[in-house]
Short mmCIF file of C-alpha atoms and ligand atoms in Angstrom, two decimals:
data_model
loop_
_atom_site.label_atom_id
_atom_site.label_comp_id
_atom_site.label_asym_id
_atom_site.label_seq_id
_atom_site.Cartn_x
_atom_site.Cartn_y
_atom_site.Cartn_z
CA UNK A 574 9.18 -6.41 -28.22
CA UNK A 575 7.39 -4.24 -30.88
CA UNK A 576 3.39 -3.88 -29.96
CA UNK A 577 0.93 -2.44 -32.75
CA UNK A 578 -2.17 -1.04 -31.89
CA UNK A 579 -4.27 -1.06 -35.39
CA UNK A 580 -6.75 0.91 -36.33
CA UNK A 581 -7.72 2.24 -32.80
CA UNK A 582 -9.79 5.52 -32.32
CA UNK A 583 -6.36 7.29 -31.01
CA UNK A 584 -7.33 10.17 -28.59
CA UNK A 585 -4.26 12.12 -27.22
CA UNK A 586 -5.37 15.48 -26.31
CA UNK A 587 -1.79 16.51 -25.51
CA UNK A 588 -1.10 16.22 -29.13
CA UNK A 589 -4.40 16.82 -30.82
CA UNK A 590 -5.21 13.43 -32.19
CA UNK A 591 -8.69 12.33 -31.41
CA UNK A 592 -9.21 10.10 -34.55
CA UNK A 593 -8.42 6.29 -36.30
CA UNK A 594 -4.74 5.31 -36.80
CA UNK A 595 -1.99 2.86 -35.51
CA UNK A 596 0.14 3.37 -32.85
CA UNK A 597 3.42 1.62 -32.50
CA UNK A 598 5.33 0.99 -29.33
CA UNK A 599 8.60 -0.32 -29.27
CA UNK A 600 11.70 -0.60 -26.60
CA UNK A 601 9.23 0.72 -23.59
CA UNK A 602 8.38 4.41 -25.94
CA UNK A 603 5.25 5.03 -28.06
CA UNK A 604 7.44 4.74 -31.51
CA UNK A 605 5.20 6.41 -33.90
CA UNK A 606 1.37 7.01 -34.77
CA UNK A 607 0.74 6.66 -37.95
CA UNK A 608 -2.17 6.03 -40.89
CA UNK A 609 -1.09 2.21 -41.80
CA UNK A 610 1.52 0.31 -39.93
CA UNK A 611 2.26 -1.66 -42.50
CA UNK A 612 6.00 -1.30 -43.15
CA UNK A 613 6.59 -1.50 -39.13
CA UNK A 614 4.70 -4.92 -39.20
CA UNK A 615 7.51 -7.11 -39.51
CA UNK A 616 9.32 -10.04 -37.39
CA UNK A 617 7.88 -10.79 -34.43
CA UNK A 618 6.16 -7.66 -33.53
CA UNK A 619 2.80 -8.70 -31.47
CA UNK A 620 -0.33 -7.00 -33.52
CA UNK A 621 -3.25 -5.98 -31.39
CA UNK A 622 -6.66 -5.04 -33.47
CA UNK A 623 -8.16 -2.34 -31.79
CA UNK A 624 -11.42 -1.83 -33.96
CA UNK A 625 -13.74 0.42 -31.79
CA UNK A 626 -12.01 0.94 -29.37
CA UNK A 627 -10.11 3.66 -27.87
CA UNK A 628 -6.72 4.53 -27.12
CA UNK A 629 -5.53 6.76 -24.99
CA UNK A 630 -2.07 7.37 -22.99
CA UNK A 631 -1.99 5.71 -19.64
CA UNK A 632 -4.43 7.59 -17.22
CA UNK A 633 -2.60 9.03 -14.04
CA UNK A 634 -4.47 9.29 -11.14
CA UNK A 635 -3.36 12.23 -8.46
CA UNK A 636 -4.87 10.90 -4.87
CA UNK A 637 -4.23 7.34 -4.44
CA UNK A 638 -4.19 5.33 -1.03
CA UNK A 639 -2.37 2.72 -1.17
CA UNK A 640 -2.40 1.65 2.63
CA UNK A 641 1.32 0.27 3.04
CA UNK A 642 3.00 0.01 4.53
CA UNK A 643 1.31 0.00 8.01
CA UNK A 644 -2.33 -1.07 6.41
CA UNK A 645 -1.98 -3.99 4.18
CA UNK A 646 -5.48 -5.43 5.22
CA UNK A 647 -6.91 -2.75 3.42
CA UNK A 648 -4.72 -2.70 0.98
CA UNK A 649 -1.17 -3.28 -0.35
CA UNK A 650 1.20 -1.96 -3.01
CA UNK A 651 0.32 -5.08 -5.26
CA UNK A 652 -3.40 -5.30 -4.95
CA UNK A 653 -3.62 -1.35 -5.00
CA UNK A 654 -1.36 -1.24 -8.38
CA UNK A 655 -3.40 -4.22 -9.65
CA UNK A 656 -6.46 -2.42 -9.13
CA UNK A 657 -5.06 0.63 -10.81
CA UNK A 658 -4.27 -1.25 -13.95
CA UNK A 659 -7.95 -2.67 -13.65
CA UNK A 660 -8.82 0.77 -14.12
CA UNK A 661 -7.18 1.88 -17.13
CA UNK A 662 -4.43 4.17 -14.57
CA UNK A 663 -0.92 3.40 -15.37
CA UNK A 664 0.34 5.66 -12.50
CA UNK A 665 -1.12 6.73 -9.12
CA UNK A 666 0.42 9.45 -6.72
CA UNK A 667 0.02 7.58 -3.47
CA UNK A 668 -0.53 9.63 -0.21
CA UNK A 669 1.93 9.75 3.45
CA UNK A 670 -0.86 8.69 5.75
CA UNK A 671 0.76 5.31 5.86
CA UNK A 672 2.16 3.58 9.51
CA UNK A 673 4.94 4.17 9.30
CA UNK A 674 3.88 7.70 7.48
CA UNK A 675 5.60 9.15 4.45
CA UNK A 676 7.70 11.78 6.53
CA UNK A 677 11.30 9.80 6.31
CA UNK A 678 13.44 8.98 3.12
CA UNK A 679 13.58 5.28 4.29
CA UNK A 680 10.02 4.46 4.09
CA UNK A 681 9.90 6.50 0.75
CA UNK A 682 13.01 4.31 -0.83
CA UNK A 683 11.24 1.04 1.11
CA UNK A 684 7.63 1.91 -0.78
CA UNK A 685 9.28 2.38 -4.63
CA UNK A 686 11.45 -0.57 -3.78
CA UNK A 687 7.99 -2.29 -3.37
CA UNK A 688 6.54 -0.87 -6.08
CA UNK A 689 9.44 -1.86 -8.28
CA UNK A 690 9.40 -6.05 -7.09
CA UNK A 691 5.94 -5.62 -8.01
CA UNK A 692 6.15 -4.07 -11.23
CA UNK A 693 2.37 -3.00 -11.90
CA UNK A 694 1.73 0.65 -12.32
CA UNK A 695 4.00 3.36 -11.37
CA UNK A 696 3.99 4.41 -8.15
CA UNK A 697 4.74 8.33 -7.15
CA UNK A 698 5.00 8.95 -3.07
CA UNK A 699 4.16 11.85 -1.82
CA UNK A 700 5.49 12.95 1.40
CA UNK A 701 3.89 14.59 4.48
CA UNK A 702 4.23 18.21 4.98
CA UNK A 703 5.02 17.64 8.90
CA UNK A 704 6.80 14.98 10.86
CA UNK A 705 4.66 12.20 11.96
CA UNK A 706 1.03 14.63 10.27
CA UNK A 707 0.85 16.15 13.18
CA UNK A 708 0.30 19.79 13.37
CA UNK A 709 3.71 21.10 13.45
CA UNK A 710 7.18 20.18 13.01
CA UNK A 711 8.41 19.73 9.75
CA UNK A 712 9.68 16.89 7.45
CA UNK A 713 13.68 16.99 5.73
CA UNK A 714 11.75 17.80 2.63
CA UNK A 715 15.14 18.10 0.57
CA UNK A 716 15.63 14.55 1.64
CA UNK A 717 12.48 13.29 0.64
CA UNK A 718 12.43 15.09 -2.59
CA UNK A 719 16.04 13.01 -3.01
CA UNK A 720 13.96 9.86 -2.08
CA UNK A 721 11.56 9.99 -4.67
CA UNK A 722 8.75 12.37 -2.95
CA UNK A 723 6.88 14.00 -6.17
CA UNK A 724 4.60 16.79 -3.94
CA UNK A 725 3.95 16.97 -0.44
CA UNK A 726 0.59 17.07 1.63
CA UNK A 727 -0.68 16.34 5.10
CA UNK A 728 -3.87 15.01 3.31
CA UNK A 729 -5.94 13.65 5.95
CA UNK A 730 -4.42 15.87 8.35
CA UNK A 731 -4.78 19.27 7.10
CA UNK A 732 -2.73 21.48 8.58
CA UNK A 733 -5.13 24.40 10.52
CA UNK A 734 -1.77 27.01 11.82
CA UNK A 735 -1.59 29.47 8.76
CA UNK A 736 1.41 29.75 9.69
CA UNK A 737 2.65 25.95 9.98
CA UNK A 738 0.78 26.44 6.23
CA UNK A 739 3.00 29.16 5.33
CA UNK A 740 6.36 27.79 6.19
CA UNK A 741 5.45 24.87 4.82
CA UNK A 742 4.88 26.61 1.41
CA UNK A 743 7.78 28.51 1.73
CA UNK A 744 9.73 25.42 2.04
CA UNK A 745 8.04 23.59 -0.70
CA UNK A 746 8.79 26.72 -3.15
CA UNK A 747 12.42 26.69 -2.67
CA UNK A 748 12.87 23.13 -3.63
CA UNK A 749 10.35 23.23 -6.35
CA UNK A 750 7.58 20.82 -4.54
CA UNK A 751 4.05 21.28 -5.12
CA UNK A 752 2.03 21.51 -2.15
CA UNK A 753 -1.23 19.17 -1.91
CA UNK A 754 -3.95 20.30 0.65
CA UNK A 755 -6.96 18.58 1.93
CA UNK A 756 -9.31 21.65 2.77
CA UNK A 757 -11.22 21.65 5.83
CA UNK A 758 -11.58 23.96 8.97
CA UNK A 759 -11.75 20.97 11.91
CA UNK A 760 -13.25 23.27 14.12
CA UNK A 761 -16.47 23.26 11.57
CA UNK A 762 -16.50 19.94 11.72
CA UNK A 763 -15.76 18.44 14.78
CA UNK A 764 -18.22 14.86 15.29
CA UNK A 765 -19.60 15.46 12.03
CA UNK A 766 -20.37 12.38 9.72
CA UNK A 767 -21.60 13.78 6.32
CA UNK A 768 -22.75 16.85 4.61
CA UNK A 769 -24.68 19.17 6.87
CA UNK A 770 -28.19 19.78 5.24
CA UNK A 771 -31.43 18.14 5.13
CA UNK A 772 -30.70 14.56 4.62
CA UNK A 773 -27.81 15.02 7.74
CA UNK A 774 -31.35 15.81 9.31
CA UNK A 775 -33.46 13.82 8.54
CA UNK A 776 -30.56 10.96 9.63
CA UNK A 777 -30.46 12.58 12.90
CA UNK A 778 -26.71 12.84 12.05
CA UNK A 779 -23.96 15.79 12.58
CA UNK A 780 -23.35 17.33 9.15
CA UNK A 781 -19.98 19.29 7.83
CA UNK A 782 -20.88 22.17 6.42
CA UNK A 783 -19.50 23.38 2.68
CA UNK A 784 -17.86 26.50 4.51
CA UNK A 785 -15.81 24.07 6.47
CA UNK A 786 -14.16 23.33 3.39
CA UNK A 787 -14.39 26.64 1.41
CA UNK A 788 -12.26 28.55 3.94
CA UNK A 789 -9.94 26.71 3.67
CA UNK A 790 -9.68 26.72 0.11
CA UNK A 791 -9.46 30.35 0.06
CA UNK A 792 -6.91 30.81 2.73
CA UNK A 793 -4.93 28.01 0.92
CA UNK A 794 -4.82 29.54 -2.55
CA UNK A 795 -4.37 33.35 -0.64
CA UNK A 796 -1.08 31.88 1.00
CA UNK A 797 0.20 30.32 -2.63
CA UNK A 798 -0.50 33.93 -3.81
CA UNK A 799 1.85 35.25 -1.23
CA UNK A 800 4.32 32.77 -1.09
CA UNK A 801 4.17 31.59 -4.44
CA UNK A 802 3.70 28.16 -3.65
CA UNK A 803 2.34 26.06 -6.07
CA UNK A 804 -0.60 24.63 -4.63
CA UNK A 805 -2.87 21.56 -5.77
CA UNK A 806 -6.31 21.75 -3.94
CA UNK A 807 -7.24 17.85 -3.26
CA UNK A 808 -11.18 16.18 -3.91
CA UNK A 809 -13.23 19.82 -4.29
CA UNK A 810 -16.71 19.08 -3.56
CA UNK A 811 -18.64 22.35 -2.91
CA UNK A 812 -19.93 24.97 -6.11
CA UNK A 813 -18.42 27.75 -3.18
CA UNK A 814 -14.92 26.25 -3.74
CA UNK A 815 -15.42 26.08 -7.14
CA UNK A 816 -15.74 29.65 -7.47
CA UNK A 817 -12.96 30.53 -5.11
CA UNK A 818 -10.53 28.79 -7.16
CA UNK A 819 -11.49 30.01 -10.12
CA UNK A 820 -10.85 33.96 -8.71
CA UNK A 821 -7.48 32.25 -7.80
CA UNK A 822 -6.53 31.41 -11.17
CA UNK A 823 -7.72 34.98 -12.72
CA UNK A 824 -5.77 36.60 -9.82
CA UNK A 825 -2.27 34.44 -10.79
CA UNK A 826 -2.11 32.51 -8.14
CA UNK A 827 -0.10 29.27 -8.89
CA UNK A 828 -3.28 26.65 -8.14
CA UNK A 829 -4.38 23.74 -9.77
CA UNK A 830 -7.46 21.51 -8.40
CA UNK A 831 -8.71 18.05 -8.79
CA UNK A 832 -12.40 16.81 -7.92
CA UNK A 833 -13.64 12.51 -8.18
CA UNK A 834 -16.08 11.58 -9.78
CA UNK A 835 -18.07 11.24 -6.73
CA UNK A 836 -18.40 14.44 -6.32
CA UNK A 837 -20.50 15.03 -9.55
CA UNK A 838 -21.93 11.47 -9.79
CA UNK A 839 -23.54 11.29 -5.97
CA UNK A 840 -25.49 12.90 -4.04
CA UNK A 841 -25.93 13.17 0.24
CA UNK A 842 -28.71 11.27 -0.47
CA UNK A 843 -26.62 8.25 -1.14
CA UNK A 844 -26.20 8.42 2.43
CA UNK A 845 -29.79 7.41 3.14
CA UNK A 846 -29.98 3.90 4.80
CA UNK A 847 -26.96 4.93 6.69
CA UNK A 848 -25.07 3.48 3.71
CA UNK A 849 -21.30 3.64 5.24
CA UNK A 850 -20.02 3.22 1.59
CA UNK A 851 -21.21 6.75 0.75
CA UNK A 852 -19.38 8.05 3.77
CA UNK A 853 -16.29 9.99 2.66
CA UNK A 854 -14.41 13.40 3.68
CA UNK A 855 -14.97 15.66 2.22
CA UNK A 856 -18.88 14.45 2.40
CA UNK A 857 -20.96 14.07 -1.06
CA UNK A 858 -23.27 17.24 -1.01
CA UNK A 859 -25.93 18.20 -2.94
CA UNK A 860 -27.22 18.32 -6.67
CA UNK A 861 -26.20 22.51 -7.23
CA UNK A 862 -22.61 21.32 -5.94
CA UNK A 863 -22.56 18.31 -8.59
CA UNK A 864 -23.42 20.65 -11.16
CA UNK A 865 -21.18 23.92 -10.15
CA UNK A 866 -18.42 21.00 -10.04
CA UNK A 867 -18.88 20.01 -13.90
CA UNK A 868 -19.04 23.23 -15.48
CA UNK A 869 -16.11 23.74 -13.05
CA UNK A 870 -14.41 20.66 -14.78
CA UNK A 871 -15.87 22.16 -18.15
CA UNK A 872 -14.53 25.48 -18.09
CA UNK A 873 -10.65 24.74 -16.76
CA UNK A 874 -11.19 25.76 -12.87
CA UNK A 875 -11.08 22.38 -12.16
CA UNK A 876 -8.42 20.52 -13.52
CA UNK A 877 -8.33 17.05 -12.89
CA UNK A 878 -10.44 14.07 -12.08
CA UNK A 879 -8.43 11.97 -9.43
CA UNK A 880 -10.28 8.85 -7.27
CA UNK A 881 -9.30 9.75 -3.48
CA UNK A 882 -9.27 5.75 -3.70
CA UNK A 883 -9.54 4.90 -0.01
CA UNK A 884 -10.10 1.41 1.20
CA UNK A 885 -11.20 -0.18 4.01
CA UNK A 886 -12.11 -3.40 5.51
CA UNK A 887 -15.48 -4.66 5.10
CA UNK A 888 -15.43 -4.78 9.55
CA UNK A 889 -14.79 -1.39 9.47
CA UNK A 890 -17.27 -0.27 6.73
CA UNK A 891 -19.85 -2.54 8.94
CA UNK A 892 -20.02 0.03 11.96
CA UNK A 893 -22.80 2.53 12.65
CA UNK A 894 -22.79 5.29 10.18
CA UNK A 895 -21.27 7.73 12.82
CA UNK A 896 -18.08 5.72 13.68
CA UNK A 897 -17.09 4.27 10.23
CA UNK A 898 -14.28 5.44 8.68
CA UNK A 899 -14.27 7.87 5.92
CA UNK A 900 -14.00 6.90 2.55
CA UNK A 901 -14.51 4.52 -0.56
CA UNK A 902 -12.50 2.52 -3.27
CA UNK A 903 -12.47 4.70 -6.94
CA UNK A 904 -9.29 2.91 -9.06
CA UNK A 905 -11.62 0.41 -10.99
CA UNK A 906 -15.01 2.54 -11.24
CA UNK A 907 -13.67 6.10 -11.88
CA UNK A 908 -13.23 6.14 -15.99
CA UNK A 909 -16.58 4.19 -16.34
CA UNK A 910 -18.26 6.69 -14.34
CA UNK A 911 -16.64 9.67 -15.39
CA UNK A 912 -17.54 8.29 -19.16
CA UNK A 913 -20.95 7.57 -18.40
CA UNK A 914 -21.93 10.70 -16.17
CA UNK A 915 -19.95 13.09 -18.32
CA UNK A 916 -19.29 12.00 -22.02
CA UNK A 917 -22.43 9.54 -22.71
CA UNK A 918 -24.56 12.60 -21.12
CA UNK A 919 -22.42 15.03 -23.93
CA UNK A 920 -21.55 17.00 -21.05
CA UNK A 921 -17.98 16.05 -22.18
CA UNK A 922 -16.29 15.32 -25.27
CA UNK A 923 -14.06 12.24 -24.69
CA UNK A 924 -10.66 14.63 -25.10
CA UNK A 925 -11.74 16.23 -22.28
CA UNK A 926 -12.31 13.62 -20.05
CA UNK A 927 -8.38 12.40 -21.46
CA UNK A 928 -7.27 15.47 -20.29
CA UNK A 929 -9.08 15.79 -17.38
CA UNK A 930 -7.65 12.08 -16.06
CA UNK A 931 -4.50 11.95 -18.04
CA UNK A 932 -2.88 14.77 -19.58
CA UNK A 933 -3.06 17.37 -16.95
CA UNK A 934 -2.86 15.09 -14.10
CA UNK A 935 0.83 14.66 -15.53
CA UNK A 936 1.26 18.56 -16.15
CA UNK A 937 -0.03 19.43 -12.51
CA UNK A 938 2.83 17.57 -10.77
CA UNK A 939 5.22 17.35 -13.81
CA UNK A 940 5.06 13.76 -14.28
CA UNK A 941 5.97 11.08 -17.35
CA UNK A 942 3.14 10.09 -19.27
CA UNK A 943 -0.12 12.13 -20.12
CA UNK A 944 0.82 11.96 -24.20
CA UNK A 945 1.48 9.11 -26.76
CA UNK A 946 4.57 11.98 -28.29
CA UNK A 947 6.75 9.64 -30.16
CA UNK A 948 9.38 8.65 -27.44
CA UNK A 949 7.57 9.11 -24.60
CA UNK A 950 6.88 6.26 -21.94
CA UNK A 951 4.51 3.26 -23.49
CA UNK A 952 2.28 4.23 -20.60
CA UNK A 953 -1.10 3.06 -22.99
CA UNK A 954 -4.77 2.43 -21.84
CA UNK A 955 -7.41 1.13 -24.38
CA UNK A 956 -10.75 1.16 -23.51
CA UNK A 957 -14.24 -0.11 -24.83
CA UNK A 958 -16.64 3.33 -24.88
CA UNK A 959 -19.50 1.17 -25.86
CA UNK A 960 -19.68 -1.76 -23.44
CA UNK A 961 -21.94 -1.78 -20.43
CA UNK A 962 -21.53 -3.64 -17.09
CA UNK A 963 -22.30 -4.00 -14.16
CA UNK A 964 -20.14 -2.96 -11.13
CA UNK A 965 -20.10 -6.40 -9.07
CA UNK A 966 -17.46 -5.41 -5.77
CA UNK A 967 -16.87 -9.00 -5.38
CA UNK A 968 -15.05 -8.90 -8.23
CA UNK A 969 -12.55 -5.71 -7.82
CA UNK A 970 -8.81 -6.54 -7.66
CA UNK A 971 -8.82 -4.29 -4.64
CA UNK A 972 -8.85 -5.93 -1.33
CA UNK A 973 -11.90 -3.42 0.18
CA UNK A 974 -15.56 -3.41 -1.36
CA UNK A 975 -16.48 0.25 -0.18
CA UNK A 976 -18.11 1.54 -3.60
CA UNK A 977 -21.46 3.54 -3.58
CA UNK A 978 -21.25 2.04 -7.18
CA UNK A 979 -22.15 -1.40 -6.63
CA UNK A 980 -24.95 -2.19 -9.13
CA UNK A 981 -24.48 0.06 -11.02
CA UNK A 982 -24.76 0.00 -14.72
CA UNK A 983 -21.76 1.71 -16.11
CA UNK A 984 -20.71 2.22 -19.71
CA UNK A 985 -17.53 2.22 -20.96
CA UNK A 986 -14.79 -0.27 -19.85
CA UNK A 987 -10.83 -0.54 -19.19
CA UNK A 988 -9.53 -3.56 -21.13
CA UNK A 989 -5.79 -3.30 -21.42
CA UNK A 990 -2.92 -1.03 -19.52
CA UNK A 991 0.20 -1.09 -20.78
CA UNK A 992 3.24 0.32 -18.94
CA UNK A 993 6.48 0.94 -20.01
CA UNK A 994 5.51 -1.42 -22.54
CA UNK A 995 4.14 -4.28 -20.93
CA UNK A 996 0.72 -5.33 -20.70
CA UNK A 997 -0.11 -5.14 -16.80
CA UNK A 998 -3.87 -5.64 -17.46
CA UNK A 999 -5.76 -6.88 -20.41
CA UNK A 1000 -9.09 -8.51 -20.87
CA UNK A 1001 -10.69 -10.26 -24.01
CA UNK A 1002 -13.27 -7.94 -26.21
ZN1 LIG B 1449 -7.04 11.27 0.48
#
């Protein structure tokens, strides 16, 4: 069926539109923007007033877990998509450290079966790097690429061997896969909890420190210089990474990197009260970190926001600070506290934050979606820039509660997804 959106503030950096018009989707594809619908309102096309609010194309989030199979207490294909939706994300990239993992084309055909019974958001695996994550032995990445694998990565797992790290990317290259690496050297941060400084102190707790992660990062992008690998650098979180990536990208090497918006919105200090839902990998650091991150986002070294959305059960969560596991839910906070840390501080014009969430999260992996181009997907999010609320967990379609968010008063809200051209989320306004 036909769907107008009238008179919304369209913002499509991928095109250059960031003002008032109609936008008409019809058959699944954005039809046309235009000025007045008027001659396309006819028969029994459904007309949605959009007065104040915004539209943009369907936000795509990079670093998704989505816990099945293997996990489904945590989470599930269904309550992850729904949460997605909830969100304003019409896709997610879901990650391999799944039970089974994501190292066999069966489990990768078995998860976008899933994903298509449940008919949500679209789902994109991507595959481990080595057979079962462990530290050597690779996957038949030709035959996960056939499955449906979009990128590889060993995520949680990253792989310390350069040269299990090289082959890998050597691999990747010749069948065109994009290589995703979680950066940290385990042997900086074995037993550590959080970010080593003075709150890890004054915890009495084992910190990571930020050149754990940062050599990592610059080995990483040094082997996609010599391989020519393209390499996406997963959840950056120190100002020293930062700056290595951005010598990357002057040097030519083939890297792209994505931060969440913990990582500018939060401090270590969050972890104070031995708060478990601050405690994520790589740790929230300090305030120069938050800020080298931004102008990173500002200035192109960083080039997408993605939510490293990792739940857990409340049990879990409920341990001592030093055994708890790693990591917090991001799918139904992430625009609203992008929007409200970045654009409502003018740190960020909105397009920005669009492309930062949307358009280039498509670009980095070569995805549908990330522009309203007449024809493309109906992948459409609309959001409300000016309402504020209040993040309540309780209420997330997720099945895990570990935000560092809750009670907090965000502005700026999802209230419809559309995918393919269907409605998957909408709420009144
Ligand atoms: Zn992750």
């Amino acid at each position: 069926m036909r769907t107008i959106f009238r008179k919304a503030h369209v913002c499509d950096p991928s095109q250059g539109i960031d003002r008032v018009a109609d936008v008409v989707v019809d058959e699944g594809k954005v039809l046309a923007i235009v000025e007045d619908s008027t001659p396309y309102d006819v028969g029994s096309c459904e007309v949605i007033d959009c007065s104040g609010l915004v539209l943009t194309p369907g936000l795509i989030d990079l670093h998704v877990h989505l816990r099945e199979p293997g996990y489904e207490y945590k989470e599930d294909v269904q309550s992850g998509t729904q949460a997605a939706v909830a969100g304003g994300f019409s896709a997610v990239c879901c990650m391999p450290n799944t039970d089974p993992p994501l190292d066999e084309p069966s489990v990768i055909r078995g998860l976008l079966r899933r994903a298509e019974e449940v008919g949500v958001a679209r789902v994109y695996p991507v595959a481990a790097i080595t057979k079962g994550l462990q530290p050597e032995g690779f996957t038949e990445m030709a035959a996960l690429k056939e499955a449906g694998a979009v990128a590889v990565t060993d995520d949680a797992y990253p792989l310390q061997l350069a040269e299990v790290l090289r082959r890998g990317m050597e691999y990747a290259a010749q069948l065109g896969l994009t290589v995703m690496t979680h950066c940290e050297d385990k042997s900086l941060t074995r037993d550590a909890c959080m970010n080593e400084g003075l709150t890890a102190t004054i915890m009495g707790l084992r910190g990571m420190p930020s050149v754990a992660e940062e050599t990592q990062v610059a080995r990483n992008c040094l082997m996609s210089l010599y391989t020519g690998c393209r390499l996406h650098i997963l959840h950056v979180s120190t100002a020293g990474a930062v700056q290595i990536i951005r010598w990357a990208k002057q040097m030519g090497a083939p890297v792209t990197a994505e931060t969440c918006p913990h990582y500018f919105a939060l401090t270590d200090e969050a972890c104070l009260g031995y708060n478990t839902s601050a405690k994520m990998n790589p740790p929230l650091r300090t305030q120069a970190d938050c800020d080298a991150i931004i102008e990173g986002l500002r200035d192109g070294t960083i080039d997408a926001i993605a939510t490293d959305h990792a739940p857990h059960a409340a049990y879990e969560k409920a341990q001592e600070f030093a055994l708890a596991p790693f990591g917090i839910v991001g799918l139904e906070t992430a625009f609203a506290v992008s929007y409200t840390e970045l654009v409502s501080t003018g740190r960020m014009s909105l397009s920005q934050l669009v492309e930062k969430m949307s358009c280039q999260p498509a670009k980095v992996l070569g995805l549908p979606g990330g522009t309203l181009a007449p024809g493309s997907p109906a992948d459409v999010a609309l959001f409300d820039p000016n309402r504020k609320w209040t993040v309540r967990a309780s209420e997330f379609r997720s099945k895990s509660r570990n935000t560092p968010f809750e009670g907090w008063e965000l502005q700026g809200k999802p209230v419809l997804t559309m995918v393919a051209g269907k409605v998957v989320y909408h709420e009144r306004w």
